Amino acid sequence: METTALVDAWRRLLINPDATWVLFEHGTCVVLTSPGEDLRAQALDLLREYGPILPGSPAGDFDVIHPDSAEGWVVTGHHADILTYVPPEAVTEESDLAIGLHGRDRRHRDAADPRIVHVEDGRTALSDGTGGTPP
């Protein structure tokens, strides 16, 4: 999925329009509830710790959210601030199991080879109204 479409989807999906978040190549979004000085490093640390799949542990668990604000689904994991977007065209079967496994796999790929494609600093949006920063 194209980066612009992913960013647009996350802007519609996140409840707090002034959230600070970092988006990875495969659709994983790390929401930074206590943003520090280096947003990229903070998001990378969280994703490296909580992104990989570890079968038989909470790292393998997931839930699927069916949002009204965008097409597709959001897959959650064992860290409340790490979410993965699954667009409708990414799955052939629209069951929660198929969607969840696909989203979990995307999160795992983002953790294994993290490539940040967008940083949205909500603190900037609050102060000057401009929103995100380039990747």
Tab-separated table of C-alpha atoms in Angstrom:
chain	number	residue	atom	x	y	z
A	1	MET	CA	0.000	0.000	0.000
A	2	GLU	CA	1.239	3.470	-0.858
A	3	THR	CA	2.572	5.594	2.016
A	4	THR	CA	0.153	8.461	1.367
A	5	ALA	CA	-2.820	6.092	1.593
A	6	LEU	CA	-1.472	4.587	4.834
A	7	VAL	CA	-0.997	8.024	6.395
A	8	ASP	CA	-4.509	9.053	5.352
A	9	ALA	CA	-5.949	5.841	6.794
A	10	TRP	CA	-4.204	6.341	10.141
A	11	ARG	CA	-5.322	9.969	10.324
A	12	ARG	CA	-8.915	8.716	10.029
A	13	LEU	CA	-8.413	5.739	12.356
A	14	LEU	CA	-6.768	7.365	15.359
A	15	ILE	CA	-9.268	8.699	17.858
A	16	ASN	CA	-7.055	11.582	18.978
A	17	PRO	CA	-6.341	13.855	15.992
A	18	ASP	CA	-3.433	15.404	17.915
A	19	ALA	CA	-1.727	12.080	18.654
A	20	THR	CA	1.972	11.605	18.107
A	21	TRP	CA	2.684	8.492	16.059
A	22	VAL	CA	5.233	6.777	13.873
A	23	LEU	CA	4.241	4.722	10.835
A	24	PHE	CA	6.217	1.795	9.469
A	25	GLU	CA	6.345	0.437	5.910
A	26	HIS	CA	3.898	-2.466	6.361
A	27	GLY	CA	1.203	-0.416	8.116
A	28	THR	CA	2.228	-0.694	11.766
A	29	CYS	CA	1.586	2.463	13.755
A	30	VAL	CA	3.288	3.116	17.088
A	31	VAL	CA	1.367	5.713	19.084
A	32	LEU	CA	3.616	7.601	21.483
A	33	THR	CA	1.506	8.515	24.494
A	34	SER	CA	4.500	10.128	26.220
A	35	PRO	CA	6.549	11.435	23.299
A	36	GLY	CA	10.180	12.111	24.028
A	37	GLU	CA	12.848	14.025	22.171
A	38	ASP	CA	13.602	11.378	19.502
A	39	LEU	CA	10.265	10.028	18.246
A	40	ARG	CA	11.880	7.669	15.756
A	41	ALA	CA	14.117	6.026	18.341
A	42	GLN	CA	11.268	5.774	20.826
A	43	ALA	CA	9.010	4.053	18.281
A	44	LEU	CA	11.797	1.739	17.120
A	45	ASP	CA	12.498	0.667	20.708
A	46	LEU	CA	8.826	-0.154	21.317
A	47	LEU	CA	8.432	-2.014	18.033
A	48	ARG	CA	11.610	-4.038	18.521
A	49	GLU	CA	10.418	-5.115	21.967
A	50	TYR	CA	6.717	-5.667	21.287
A	51	GLY	CA	6.532	-6.248	17.520
A	52	PRO	CA	8.006	-9.704	16.893
A	53	ILE	CA	5.710	-12.728	16.983
A	54	LEU	CA	6.552	-15.180	19.753
A	55	PRO	CA	4.129	-18.118	19.425
A	56	GLY	CA	2.709	-19.357	22.708
A	57	SER	CA	3.269	-15.992	24.372
A	58	PRO	CA	1.195	-12.804	24.537
A	59	ALA	CA	3.245	-11.616	21.526
A	60	GLY	CA	1.257	-14.030	19.366
A	61	ASP	CA	-2.135	-12.774	20.522
A	62	PHE	CA	-4.227	-10.297	18.559
A	63	ASP	CA	-7.655	-8.727	18.265
A	64	VAL	CA	-9.320	-7.225	15.209
A	65	ILE	CA	-11.090	-3.869	15.262
A	66	HIS	CA	-13.695	-3.081	12.612
A	67	PRO	CA	-13.542	0.740	12.411
A	68	ASP	CA	-16.293	2.942	11.019
A	69	SER	CA	-13.853	5.708	10.060
A	70	ALA	CA	-11.963	3.836	7.312
A	71	GLU	CA	-12.210	0.749	5.159
A	72	GLY	CA	-10.165	-2.185	6.378
A	73	TRP	CA	-9.272	-3.282	9.882
A	74	VAL	CA	-6.925	-2.536	12.754
A	75	VAL	CA	-5.105	-5.430	14.375
A	76	THR	CA	-4.002	-4.996	17.968
A	77	GLY	CA	-1.397	-6.950	19.863
A	78	HIS	CA	-0.001	-7.251	23.342
A	79	HIS	CA	1.015	-3.575	23.504
A	80	ALA	CA	-1.928	-1.173	23.385
A	81	ASP	CA	-0.008	1.488	21.463
A	82	ILE	CA	1.166	-0.728	18.595
A	83	LEU	CA	-1.515	-1.168	15.949
A	84	THR	CA	-1.432	-2.502	12.410
A	85	TYR	CA	-3.722	-1.469	9.580
A	86	VAL	CA	-4.944	-4.128	7.165
A	87	PRO	CA	-6.528	-2.694	4.010
A	88	PRO	CA	-9.408	-4.602	2.385
A	89	GLU	CA	-7.330	-5.593	-0.652
A	90	ALA	CA	-4.703	-7.284	1.552
A	91	VAL	CA	-6.854	-10.299	2.459
A	92	THR	CA	-8.962	-12.713	0.452
A	93	GLU	CA	-10.957	-13.977	3.431
A	94	GLU	CA	-12.665	-11.437	5.681
A	95	SER	CA	-12.669	-13.493	8.867
A	96	ASP	CA	-11.177	-12.085	12.053
A	97	LEU	CA	-8.712	-14.990	12.092
A	98	ALA	CA	-7.424	-14.323	8.556
A	99	ILE	CA	-7.299	-10.554	9.102
A	100	GLY	CA	-5.614	-10.912	12.496
A	101	LEU	CA	-2.968	-13.311	11.226
A	102	HIS	CA	-2.234	-11.017	8.303
A	103	GLY	CA	-1.969	-7.953	10.555
A	104	ARG	CA	0.199	-9.800	13.050
A	105	ASP	CA	2.503	-10.839	10.195
A	106	ARG	CA	2.738	-7.224	9.000
A	107	ARG	CA	3.672	-6.108	12.531
A	108	HIS	CA	6.316	-8.830	12.692
A	109	ARG	CA	7.798	-7.740	9.333
A	110	ASP	CA	7.888	-4.124	10.507
A	111	ALA	CA	9.698	-5.205	13.682
A	112	ALA	CA	12.177	-7.444	11.846
A	113	ASP	CA	13.095	-4.831	9.229
A	114	PRO	CA	11.822	-1.482	10.538
A	115	ARG	CA	11.453	1.211	7.910
A	116	ILE	CA	9.816	4.383	9.107
A	117	VAL	CA	7.727	6.030	6.396
A	118	HIS	CA	6.043	8.831	8.378
A	119	VAL	CA	6.249	10.631	11.720
A	120	GLU	CA	3.275	12.632	12.978
A	121	ASP	CA	4.161	14.893	15.895
A	122	GLY	CA	0.913	15.917	17.575
A	123	ARG	CA	2.808	18.330	19.786
A	124	THR	CA	3.624	20.387	16.681
A	125	ALA	CA	-0.016	20.292	15.590
A	126	LEU	CA	-1.002	21.741	18.930
A	127	SER	CA	1.485	24.588	18.754
A	128	ASP	CA	1.469	25.643	15.090
A	129	GLY	CA	-1.315	23.717	13.346
A	130	THR	CA	0.971	21.991	10.817
A	131	GLY	CA	0.831	18.365	11.995
A	132	GLY	CA	3.264	15.705	10.815
A	133	THR	CA	6.920	15.819	9.972
A	134	PRO	CA	8.645	14.101	7.049
A	135	PRO	CA	9.995	10.547	7.460
